[in-house]
Amino acid sequence: MSFFRELGLAEPILHALETKGYTEPTPIQRQSIPALLEGRDLLGIAQTGTGKTAAFALPSLHRLAANPQPRKPASCRMLVLSPTRELAAQIAENIAAYAKNLRLVVDCVFGGVPVGKQARRLVPGVDILVATPGRLLDLIDQRALTLGRVEIFVLDEADQMMDLGFIHALKRVANLLPKERQSLFFSATMPKAIADLGKQFINNPVRVEVAPQSTTADRVDQFVTFVNQSEKQALLTLRIRAMLADKTIDKALVFTRTKHGADRVVRHLSSAQISARAIHGNKSQAQRTAALDAFRQGSCPILVATDIAARGIDVTGVSHVFNFELPNVPEQYVHRIGRTARAGADGVAISFCAPDEKAYLKDIERLTDVKLMPLSLPDNFLTEASRLPAPSRKPEEAAQDARREERDARGRSGAGARGPRGGNGGNGGGGRSHGGMAQGRDGRPRDPNPRNTADPRNNERRDERGPVRNPVHADRAAPTGDRAPRPEGDRDSQQRVARPRGPNAVGAHRNKVRRAV
Ligand code: AMP
């Protein structure tokens, strides 16, 4: 608390932080708050989960409160732009909590709900407005809002704004803002196009970067299981069922590439009596809010999401992220796994990689400079999978699934999986292992499956089973990777292997792995 106090933040803000239980600033808060209190512009390279909202909200609230102004009709003093409805709502909620002891009105407007009510709320004016770009411009076009009195402007998640095609909207907003203002510009990544966009908003900014660009969240243990696309659903169901049973999962986010894919995953999980909900663009705002609330409160521990819907979702206690499909844009992987391990917690990310996704995996490992740890299929996978109940499917869904299975079968019969972009996507071997078992810092092999490492009795069990090779995976290379340790000191690449940090890294890792599998 002393850091926040030493900065001279107003007493009502300090009280609110006490209520929230914040004792220490996060790195982005430590770096940003002093400059922002001086009124400087800021260029922030940071992912959500770093404490970014408080980093910009606390000094802004302090400045607004220090210079009280009567509210003017249809206007605001601070404008925060966010790419998605969920993120906008979350930011507004956080700002309102930090501002709860101040006489400042915070409001939030986004699409997907009737505009009339929002327009009426803006009639007397507000102090702080959080908005998505489309709805903001709608309200401006309806003359429900003007931006002429904005003193502080925050553009959050600029890279996502660009991905979502908001570039023209943002340029329009830039022209409507007064020249005299403080501007803050945040992005998780800063390629040239984003930096150029930033120049339109910020002037002589302080640059703050909390994690090197494209670095994966350090506290996430990252695994990959090589599995055919048609087997992914069974794998997911079995993993989640086992993890829920032994309470290793608190909350898990499952990412799919498509909205229909997300619905399909929910259907399968539900038929296995696993409570899951989907959140994506085809759901109404009410459905999205209900799903998110159930997930937050813990009544529904599994949320299945597409990238856009999940972007920026801040739910504490997300212990696991499953990548049901690998994202075709490697940066998206960083965003996804950033949903876990937030604000100092540890997390586990498990990716399912089909033969035709190996090029994506390669891109992800190249970008993050982390080699994902191979995680073998569960014991008796096929038998267990065959016992899972089949969900009722609509005819078109059944046809779609059949097409996918056929595609998989074709992929299997080919010599070596070709990557989705035509290159040879294999990571050497094309089997379900990933070039051998990862090693710990001590040089010992690290098997992420506690059945294989933690308990010697399991080794006996394994011996009893003998070197069984799964007939269905006969296309795959012999499973050298996930069972057989590599020789001492044999590292097949200079990449960092995803591993836990800290003094008790190996022990801590075992515990975490116990949670993981
Ligand atoms: P954000 O990156 O703004 O989405 O914040 C991520 C999470 O960190 C939110 O749940 C915040 O409530 C939490 N948080 C932000 N700052 C602190 C802090 N100084 N101490 C503890 N938690 C924090």
Coordinates of C-alpha atoms and ligand atoms in Angstrom, one line a residue:
M1 CA 0.0 0.0 0.0
S2 CA 2.9 2.3 0.7
F3 CA 3.7 2.7 -3.0
F4 CA 0.2 3.8 -3.8
R5 CA 0.3 6.2 -0.8
E6 CA 3.8 7.6 -1.6
L7 CA 2.5 8.5 -5.1
G8 CA 0.1 10.9 -3.5
L9 CA -3.0 9.2 -4.8
A10 CA -6.1 10.8 -3.3
E11 CA -7.3 9.2 0.0
P12 CA -10.7 8.0 -1.4
I13 CA -8.8 6.0 -4.1
L14 CA -6.4 4.5 -1.5
H15 CA -9.5 3.4 0.5
A16 CA -10.9 1.7 -2.6
L17 CA -7.6 -0.1 -3.2
E18 CA -7.6 -1.3 0.4
T19 CA -11.1 -2.7 -0.1
K20 CA -9.8 -4.5 -3.2
G21 CA -6.9 -5.9 -1.2
Y22 CA -4.2 -4.4 -3.5
T23 CA -1.0 -4.1 -1.4
E24 CA 1.7 -3.9 -4.0
P25 CA 1.6 -2.4 -7.5
T26 CA 2.0 -4.6 -10.5
P27 CA 5.0 -3.7 -12.8
I28 CA 2.9 -1.8 -15.2
Q29 CA 1.4 0.2 -12.4
R30 CA 4.8 1.0 -10.9
Q31 CA 6.0 2.2 -14.3
S32 CA 3.0 4.1 -15.5
I33 CA 1.3 5.8 -12.6
P34 CA 4.0 8.5 -11.8
A35 CA 4.2 9.6 -15.5
L36 CA 0.4 9.6 -15.9
L37 CA -0.1 11.7 -12.7
E38 CA 2.2 14.3 -14.4
G39 CA -0.2 14.4 -17.3
R40 CA 2.1 12.6 -19.8
D41 CA 0.9 10.6 -22.8
L42 CA 1.6 6.9 -22.6
L43 CA 2.4 4.1 -25.0
G44 CA 1.8 0.8 -23.1
I45 CA 2.8 -2.6 -24.5
A46 CA 1.0 -5.0 -22.1
Q47 CA -1.4 -7.9 -22.1
T48 CA -4.6 -7.9 -20.1
G49 CA -4.0 -9.5 -16.8
T50 CA -1.1 -7.3 -16.0
G51 CA -3.0 -4.8 -13.9
K52 CA -3.3 -2.4 -16.9
T53 CA -6.8 -1.1 -16.0
A54 CA -5.7 0.2 -12.6
A55 CA -2.5 1.5 -14.2
F56 CA -4.5 3.9 -16.3
A57 CA -7.6 4.3 -14.1
L58 CA -5.9 5.3 -10.8
P59 CA -4.0 8.3 -12.0
S60 CA -6.8 9.4 -14.3
L61 CA -9.3 9.3 -11.4
H62 CA -6.9 11.2 -9.3
R63 CA -6.6 13.9 -11.9
L64 CA -10.3 14.2 -12.6
A65 CA -11.1 14.3 -8.8
A66 CA -8.4 16.9 -8.2
N67 CA -10.0 19.2 -10.8
P68 CA -13.7 18.8 -10.3
Q69 CA -15.9 20.0 -13.1
P70 CA -19.7 20.1 -13.4
R71 CA -21.0 17.4 -15.8
K72 CA -22.0 18.8 -19.2
P73 CA -24.9 17.3 -21.2
A74 CA -24.1 14.6 -23.6
S75 CA -20.4 14.6 -22.9
C76 CA -17.7 12.9 -20.9
R77 CA -14.3 13.9 -19.4
M78 CA -12.6 10.6 -19.8
L79 CA -13.2 8.2 -22.7
V80 CA -11.9 4.6 -22.8
L81 CA -12.3 2.6 -26.0
S82 CA -12.3 -1.1 -25.8
P83 CA -12.7 -3.7 -28.7
T84 CA -15.3 -6.0 -27.1
R85 CA -18.4 -5.7 -25.1
E86 CA -17.1 -8.0 -22.3
L87 CA -13.9 -6.1 -22.0
A88 CA -15.7 -2.8 -22.0
A89 CA -18.0 -4.0 -19.2
Q90 CA -15.1 -5.3 -17.2
I91 CA -13.1 -2.1 -17.5
A92 CA -16.1 0.0 -16.4
E93 CA -16.7 -2.3 -13.5
N94 CA -13.1 -2.0 -12.3
I95 CA -13.0 1.8 -12.8
A96 CA -16.3 2.1 -10.8
A97 CA -14.8 0.0 -8.0
Y98 CA -11.7 2.3 -7.9
A99 CA -13.9 5.4 -8.0
K100 CA -16.5 4.2 -5.5
N101 CA -15.5 6.8 -2.9
L102 CA -15.4 9.7 -5.5
R103 CA -18.2 11.7 -6.9
L104 CA -17.6 10.6 -10.4
V105 CA -20.1 8.9 -12.7
V106 CA -18.9 5.9 -14.7
D107 CA -20.9 4.5 -17.6
C108 CA -20.4 1.9 -20.3
V109 CA -21.9 1.6 -23.8
F110 CA -21.6 -1.2 -26.3
G111 CA -23.5 -2.8 -29.1
G112 CA -25.9 -5.7 -29.0
V113 CA -28.3 -4.0 -26.6
P114 CA -30.8 -1.2 -27.4
V115 CA -29.2 2.2 -28.0
G116 CA -32.1 4.3 -26.6
K117 CA -31.5 3.6 -23.0
Q118 CA -27.8 4.3 -23.3
A119 CA -28.5 7.6 -25.1
R120 CA -30.9 8.6 -22.3
R121 CA -28.2 7.9 -19.7
L122 CA -25.9 10.2 -21.5
V123 CA -28.3 13.2 -21.5
P124 CA -27.0 14.8 -18.3
G125 CA -23.4 13.8 -19.2
V126 CA -21.0 11.4 -17.4
D127 CA -17.5 11.7 -16.1
I128 CA -16.0 8.5 -17.4
L129 CA -17.3 6.6 -20.4
V130 CA -16.1 3.2 -21.5
A131 CA -17.3 2.3 -25.0
T132 CA -16.8 0.0 -28.0
P133 CA -16.0 2.0 -31.2
G134 CA -19.2 1.1 -33.2
R135 CA -21.6 2.0 -30.5
L136 CA -19.7 5.1 -29.6
L137 CA -20.0 6.4 -33.2
D138 CA -23.7 5.4 -33.3
L139 CA -24.3 7.6 -30.2
I140 CA -22.3 10.5 -31.7
D141 CA -24.3 10.2 -35.0
Q142 CA -27.5 10.3 -33.0
R143 CA -26.2 13.5 -31.2
A144 CA -26.4 11.7 -27.9
L145 CA -22.7 12.4 -27.3
T146 CA -20.0 14.8 -28.2
L147 CA -16.3 14.3 -27.6
G148 CA -15.4 18.0 -27.4
R149 CA -14.8 17.9 -23.6
V150 CA -12.7 14.8 -23.4
E151 CA -9.6 15.4 -21.2
I152 CA -8.3 11.9 -21.0
F153 CA -8.5 9.4 -23.9
V154 CA -7.6 5.7 -23.5
L155 CA -7.4 3.3 -26.4
D156 CA -7.1 -0.2 -25.1
E157 CA -6.1 -3.4 -27.0
A158 CA -5.2 -1.5 -30.2
D159 CA -4.0 -4.6 -32.0
Q160 CA -7.3 -6.3 -31.4
M161 CA -9.1 -3.1 -32.6
M162 CA -7.2 -3.4 -35.9
D163 CA -7.9 -7.1 -36.2
L164 CA -11.6 -6.4 -35.8
G165 CA -11.6 -3.8 -38.5
F166 CA -12.1 -0.8 -36.3
I167 CA -9.3 1.3 -38.0
H168 CA -11.7 3.7 -39.8
A169 CA -13.8 4.1 -36.7
L170 CA -10.7 5.0 -34.7
K171 CA -9.6 7.5 -37.3
R172 CA -13.0 9.2 -37.0
V173 CA -12.7 9.3 -33.3
A174 CA -9.2 10.8 -33.5
N175 CA -10.7 13.7 -35.5
L176 CA -13.5 14.3 -33.0
L177 CA -11.3 14.5 -29.9
P178 CA -10.0 17.9 -28.7
K179 CA -6.3 18.6 -29.5
E180 CA -5.6 19.4 -25.8
R181 CA -5.9 16.2 -23.9
Q182 CA -4.0 13.3 -22.3
S183 CA -3.8 10.1 -24.4
L184 CA -3.0 6.6 -23.5
F185 CA -2.5 3.9 -26.1
F186 CA -2.3 0.2 -25.1
S187 CA -1.6 -2.9 -27.2
A188 CA -0.4 -6.4 -26.5
T189 CA 1.8 -6.3 -29.5
M190 CA 3.3 -3.4 -31.4
P191 CA 3.9 -4.1 -35.1
K192 CA 4.5 -1.1 -37.3
A193 CA 0.9 -0.7 -38.3
I194 CA -0.2 -0.4 -34.7
A195 CA 2.7 2.0 -33.9
D196 CA 1.6 4.1 -36.8
L197 CA -2.0 4.2 -35.5
G198 CA -0.6 5.2 -32.1
K199 CA 1.1 8.3 -33.6
Q200 CA -2.4 9.6 -34.5
F201 CA -3.3 9.7 -30.8
I202 CA -0.3 10.1 -28.6
N203 CA 2.2 12.9 -28.4
N204 CA 5.7 12.5 -26.9
P205 CA 4.6 9.5 -24.9
V206 CA 6.3 7.6 -22.0
R207 CA 6.8 4.1 -23.3
V208 CA 6.1 1.3 -20.9
E209 CA 6.6 -2.4 -21.8
V210 CA 5.8 -4.9 -19.1
A211 CA 6.6 -8.1 -20.9
P212 CA 8.8 -8.3 -24.0
Q213 CA 6.8 -8.4 -27.1
S214 CA 5.4 -11.8 -28.0
T215 CA 6.6 -13.4 -24.9
T216 CA 4.2 -16.0 -23.5
A217 CA 3.0 -15.6 -19.9
D218 CA 5.9 -16.8 -17.8
R219 CA 3.8 -18.5 -15.1
V220 CA 1.9 -20.8 -17.5
D221 CA 3.0 -24.4 -17.8
Q222 CA 2.4 -25.2 -21.5
F223 CA 1.7 -28.7 -22.8
V224 CA 0.8 -30.2 -26.2
T225 CA -0.9 -33.4 -27.0
F226 CA -0.7 -34.7 -30.5
V227 CA -4.0 -36.1 -31.5
N228 CA -6.2 -36.6 -34.5
Q229 CA -8.8 -33.9 -35.0
S230 CA -11.6 -36.5 -34.7
E231 CA -10.3 -37.7 -31.4
K232 CA -10.0 -34.3 -29.8
Q233 CA -13.5 -34.2 -28.4
A234 CA -13.1 -37.5 -26.5
L235 CA -9.7 -36.4 -25.3
L236 CA -11.1 -33.1 -24.0
T237 CA -14.0 -34.7 -22.3
L238 CA -11.8 -37.4 -20.6
R239 CA -9.3 -34.8 -19.5
I240 CA -11.8 -32.4 -18.1
R241 CA -13.8 -35.2 -16.4
A242 CA -10.8 -36.5 -14.7
M243 CA -9.5 -33.1 -13.6
L244 CA -12.9 -32.1 -12.3
A245 CA -13.1 -35.4 -10.4
D246 CA -9.8 -34.9 -8.6
K247 CA -10.4 -31.1 -8.3
T248 CA -7.3 -30.0 -10.3
I249 CA -9.5 -27.7 -12.4
D250 CA -10.9 -24.6 -10.7
K251 CA -12.1 -23.0 -13.9
A252 CA -11.1 -23.9 -17.5
L253 CA -11.4 -22.0 -20.7
V254 CA -11.6 -24.0 -23.9
F255 CA -10.7 -22.2 -27.1
T256 CA -12.2 -23.3 -30.5
R257 CA -11.6 -21.7 -33.8
T258 CA -15.2 -21.4 -34.8
K259 CA -18.5 -20.5 -33.2
H260 CA -20.1 -23.8 -34.4
G261 CA -17.1 -25.6 -33.0
A262 CA -17.7 -24.0 -29.6
D263 CA -21.3 -25.1 -29.6
R264 CA -20.3 -28.6 -30.6
V265 CA -17.8 -28.9 -27.7
V266 CA -20.5 -27.8 -25.3
R267 CA -22.9 -30.4 -26.6
H268 CA -20.4 -33.1 -26.1
L269 CA -19.3 -32.0 -22.6
S270 CA -23.0 -31.7 -21.6
S271 CA -23.8 -35.2 -22.8
A272 CA -21.0 -36.4 -20.5
Q273 CA -22.6 -34.5 -17.6
I274 CA -20.0 -31.7 -17.6
S275 CA -21.5 -28.3 -17.0
A276 CA -20.2 -26.0 -19.8
R277 CA -21.3 -23.0 -21.7
A278 CA -20.3 -21.3 -24.9
I279 CA -19.5 -17.6 -25.5
H280 CA -19.2 -16.3 -29.0
G281 CA -20.5 -13.8 -31.5
N282 CA -23.7 -15.7 -32.4
K283 CA -24.9 -15.6 -28.8
S284 CA -27.1 -12.7 -27.6
Q285 CA -25.7 -10.3 -25.2
A286 CA -27.9 -11.7 -22.5
Q287 CA -26.6 -15.3 -23.2
R288 CA -23.0 -14.1 -23.1
T289 CA -23.5 -12.2 -19.9
A290 CA -25.3 -15.2 -18.3
A291 CA -22.5 -17.6 -19.4
L292 CA -19.8 -15.3 -18.1
D293 CA -21.6 -14.8 -14.8
A294 CA -22.0 -18.6 -14.3
F295 CA -18.4 -19.1 -15.1
R296 CA -17.3 -16.3 -12.7
Q297 CA -19.4 -17.6 -9.9
G298 CA -18.2 -21.1 -10.4
S299 CA -21.6 -22.7 -11.1
C300 CA -20.3 -23.6 -14.6
P301 CA -16.6 -24.4 -14.4
I302 CA -16.0 -24.7 -18.2
L303 CA -16.4 -21.9 -20.7
V304 CA -15.9 -22.6 -24.3
A305 CA -15.0 -19.5 -26.3
T306 CA -13.8 -18.2 -29.7
D307 CA -10.9 -15.9 -29.6
I308 CA -12.8 -12.7 -30.1
A309 CA -15.4 -13.4 -27.5
A310 CA -12.8 -14.3 -24.9
R311 CA -10.4 -11.5 -25.6
G312 CA -9.8 -9.6 -22.4
I313 CA -12.1 -11.6 -20.3
D314 CA -10.8 -11.2 -16.7
V315 CA -12.0 -14.1 -14.6
T316 CA -10.0 -14.8 -11.5
G317 CA -9.2 -18.5 -10.9
V318 CA -8.9 -19.7 -14.4
S319 CA -6.6 -22.6 -13.7
H320 CA -6.5 -24.2 -17.2
V321 CA -6.7 -23.1 -20.8
F322 CA -7.3 -25.8 -23.4
N323 CA -6.6 -25.0 -27.0
F324 CA -9.0 -27.4 -28.7
E325 CA -7.7 -26.1 -32.0
L326 CA -4.4 -24.2 -32.3
P327 CA -4.8 -20.6 -33.5
N328 CA -3.6 -19.9 -37.0
V329 CA -2.1 -16.6 -35.8
P330 CA 0.6 -17.3 -33.2
E331 CA 0.0 -14.1 -31.3
Q332 CA -3.5 -15.4 -30.6
Y333 CA -1.9 -18.2 -28.6
V334 CA -0.3 -15.7 -26.4
H335 CA -3.6 -13.9 -25.8
R336 CA -5.3 -17.2 -25.1
I337 CA -3.0 -18.5 -22.5
G338 CA -2.9 -15.1 -20.9
R339 CA -6.4 -15.8 -19.7
T340 CA -4.8 -18.0 -17.0
A341 CA -2.0 -17.1 -14.7
R342 CA -3.4 -13.7 -14.1
A343 CA -2.3 -11.3 -11.4
G344 CA 0.3 -13.6 -9.9
A345 CA -1.5 -17.0 -10.1
D346 CA -0.1 -20.0 -11.9
G347 CA -1.8 -21.6 -14.8
V348 CA -1.7 -24.6 -17.1
A349 CA -2.3 -24.5 -20.9
I350 CA -2.9 -27.7 -22.8
S351 CA -3.0 -27.5 -26.6
F352 CA -4.4 -30.3 -28.8
C353 CA -2.4 -30.5 -32.1
A354 CA -3.8 -32.4 -35.0
P355 CA -1.5 -33.5 -37.8
D356 CA -2.5 -30.6 -40.0
E357 CA -1.8 -28.1 -37.2
K358 CA 1.8 -28.8 -36.8
A359 CA 2.9 -25.7 -38.8
Y360 CA 0.8 -23.6 -36.4
L361 CA 2.6 -25.2 -33.5
K362 CA 5.9 -24.4 -35.1
D363 CA 4.9 -20.8 -35.5
I364 CA 3.8 -20.6 -31.9
E365 CA 7.1 -22.1 -30.6
R366 CA 9.1 -19.8 -32.8
L367 CA 7.2 -16.7 -31.7
T368 CA 7.3 -17.5 -28.0
D369 CA 10.6 -19.2 -28.0
V370 CA 9.1 -21.8 -25.8
K371 CA 8.9 -25.5 -26.6
L372 CA 5.7 -26.9 -25.4
M373 CA 6.0 -30.0 -23.2
P374 CA 4.5 -33.2 -24.7
L375 CA 1.6 -34.6 -22.8
S376 CA 0.7 -38.2 -23.8
L377 CA -2.8 -39.4 -24.4
P378 CA -4.5 -40.8 -21.2
D379 CA -4.1 -44.5 -20.5
N380 CA -6.7 -46.6 -22.2
F381 CA -7.7 -43.6 -24.2
L382 CA -9.6 -45.5 -27.0
T383 CA -11.5 -47.7 -24.6
E384 CA -12.5 -44.8 -22.4
A385 CA -13.3 -42.7 -25.5
S386 CA -15.6 -45.5 -26.8
R387 CA -17.6 -45.4 -23.6
L388 CA -18.4 -41.7 -23.8
P389 CA -22.1 -41.0 -24.6
A390 CA -22.7 -39.5 -28.1
P391 CA -24.6 -36.2 -28.0
S392 CA -27.6 -36.0 -30.2
R393 CA -26.6 -34.3 -33.5
K394 CA -28.5 -32.5 -36.1
P395 CA -28.0 -34.1 -39.6
E396 CA -25.9 -31.2 -40.9
E397 CA -23.6 -31.5 -37.8
A398 CA -23.3 -35.2 -38.4
A399 CA -22.3 -34.5 -42.0
Q400 CA -19.8 -31.9 -40.9
D401 CA -18.2 -34.3 -38.5
A402 CA -18.0 -37.0 -41.1
R403 CA -16.2 -34.6 -43.5
R404 CA -13.7 -33.8 -40.8
E405 CA -13.1 -37.5 -40.0
E406 CA -12.5 -38.1 -43.7
R407 CA -10.1 -35.2 -43.9
D408 CA -8.2 -36.6 -40.9
A409 CA -8.1 -40.0 -42.5
R410 CA -6.6 -38.5 -45.6
G411 CA -4.1 -36.6 -43.5
R412 CA -3.1 -39.8 -41.8
S413 CA -2.5 -41.7 -45.0
G414 CA -0.2 -39.0 -46.4
A415 CA 3.5 -39.3 -45.9
G416 CA 4.2 -36.9 -43.1
A417 CA 1.6 -34.3 -42.2
R418 CA 1.7 -31.2 -44.4
G419 CA 1.3 -28.0 -42.6
P420 CA -1.8 -25.9 -43.2
R421 CA 0.3 -23.5 -45.2
G422 CA 1.7 -26.1 -47.5
G423 CA 5.0 -26.6 -45.8
N424 CA 6.0 -29.8 -44.1
G425 CA 4.4 -29.2 -40.8
G426 CA 6.0 -32.0 -38.9
N427 CA 8.2 -31.2 -36.0
G428 CA 10.4 -34.2 -36.8
G429 CA 8.9 -37.6 -36.4
G430 CA 5.3 -36.8 -37.0
G431 CA 4.3 -38.9 -34.0
R432 CA 2.4 -37.9 -31.0
S433 CA 5.6 -37.1 -29.2
H434 CA 7.3 -33.9 -29.8
G435 CA 10.8 -34.9 -30.5
G436 CA 11.3 -36.5 -27.2
M437 CA 10.6 -35.7 -23.6
A438 CA 11.4 -32.3 -22.3
Q439 CA 14.1 -32.1 -19.7
G440 CA 14.2 -30.2 -16.4
R441 CA 16.9 -27.8 -15.5
D442 CA 18.6 -30.7 -13.6
G443 CA 18.9 -32.6 -16.9
R444 CA 16.4 -35.2 -15.8
P445 CA 13.6 -36.0 -18.2
R446 CA 10.4 -34.2 -17.3
D447 CA 7.3 -36.1 -17.9
P448 CA 4.2 -34.0 -17.4
N449 CA 2.2 -37.0 -16.6
P450 CA 2.4 -37.8 -12.9
R451 CA 1.4 -41.3 -13.5
N452 CA 4.7 -41.7 -15.2
T453 CA 6.9 -39.8 -12.8
A454 CA 5.5 -39.1 -9.4
D455 CA 4.5 -42.5 -8.2
P456 CA 6.8 -45.5 -8.7
R457 CA 3.8 -47.7 -8.5
N458 CA 2.7 -46.3 -11.8
N459 CA 5.9 -47.4 -13.4
E460 CA 5.0 -50.9 -12.3
R461 CA 1.6 -50.5 -13.9
R462 CA 3.3 -49.3 -17.0
D463 CA 5.6 -52.2 -17.1
E464 CA 2.6 -54.6 -16.6
R465 CA 1.0 -53.1 -19.6
G466 CA 4.0 -53.6 -21.7
P467 CA 4.9 -51.7 -24.8
V468 CA 1.4 -51.5 -26.0
R469 CA 0.9 -49.5 -29.2
N470 CA -2.4 -48.1 -29.9
P471 CA -3.7 -49.8 -33.0
V472 CA -5.6 -46.7 -34.1
H473 CA -2.4 -44.7 -33.9
A474 CA -0.4 -47.2 -35.9
D475 CA 0.2 -44.4 -38.4
R476 CA 2.2 -42.6 -35.8
A477 CA 5.8 -43.0 -35.1
A478 CA 6.7 -45.2 -32.2
P479 CA 5.8 -43.3 -29.0
T480 CA 9.4 -42.5 -28.1
G481 CA 8.6 -39.1 -26.9
D482 CA 6.1 -39.3 -24.1
R483 CA 7.3 -42.4 -22.5
A484 CA 11.0 -42.8 -23.2
P485 CA 13.4 -40.3 -21.7
R486 CA 15.9 -38.7 -23.9
P487 CA 19.5 -39.3 -23.1
E488 CA 21.1 -37.0 -20.5
G489 CA 22.0 -33.6 -21.9
D490 CA 20.3 -34.2 -25.3
R491 CA 18.5 -31.0 -26.2
D492 CA 17.1 -31.0 -29.6
S493 CA 16.9 -27.3 -29.9
Q494 CA 18.1 -24.1 -28.2
Q495 CA 14.5 -23.1 -27.5
R496 CA 13.5 -22.6 -23.9
V497 CA 11.4 -25.5 -22.7
A498 CA 8.3 -24.3 -20.9
R499 CA 9.1 -24.8 -17.3
P500 CA 8.2 -23.4 -13.9
R501 CA 10.3 -20.7 -12.3
G502 CA 11.4 -20.2 -8.7
P503 CA 13.6 -21.9 -6.2
N504 CA 11.6 -25.1 -5.9
A505 CA 11.0 -25.3 -9.6
V506 CA 11.0 -29.1 -9.9
G507 CA 8.9 -29.7 -6.8
A508 CA 6.6 -26.9 -7.7
H509 CA 6.3 -28.2 -11.2
R510 CA 5.3 -31.6 -9.9
N511 CA 2.6 -30.2 -7.9
K512 CA 1.4 -28.1 -10.7
V513 CA 1.5 -31.0 -13.1
R514 CA -0.5 -33.0 -10.6
R515 CA -3.1 -30.3 -11.1
A516 CA -2.6 -30.4 -14.8
V517 CA -3.3 -34.0 -15.6
Ligands
AMP1 P1 -6.2 -6.1 -15.8 O1 -4.9 -6.3 -16.5 O2 -6.4 -4.7 -15.6 O3 -7.3 -6.8 -16.5 O4 -6.1 -6.7 -14.3 C1 -6.0 -8.1 -14.1 C2 -6.4 -8.5 -12.7 O5 -5.5 -8.0 -11.7 C3 -7.7 -7.8 -12.2 O6 -8.5 -8.9 -11.6 C4 -7.4 -6.8 -11.2 O7 -8.4 -6.7 -10.2 C5 -6.1 -7.4 -10.6 N1 -5.1 -6.4 -10.1 C6 -4.8 -5.2 -10.7 N2 -3.9 -4.5 -10.0 C7 -3.6 -5.3 -8.9 C8 -2.8 -5.1 -7.7 N3 -2.0 -4.1 -7.6 N4 -2.8 -6.1 -6.8 C9 -3.6 -7.2 -6.9 N5 -4.4 -7.4 -8.0 C10 -4.4 -6.5 -8.9

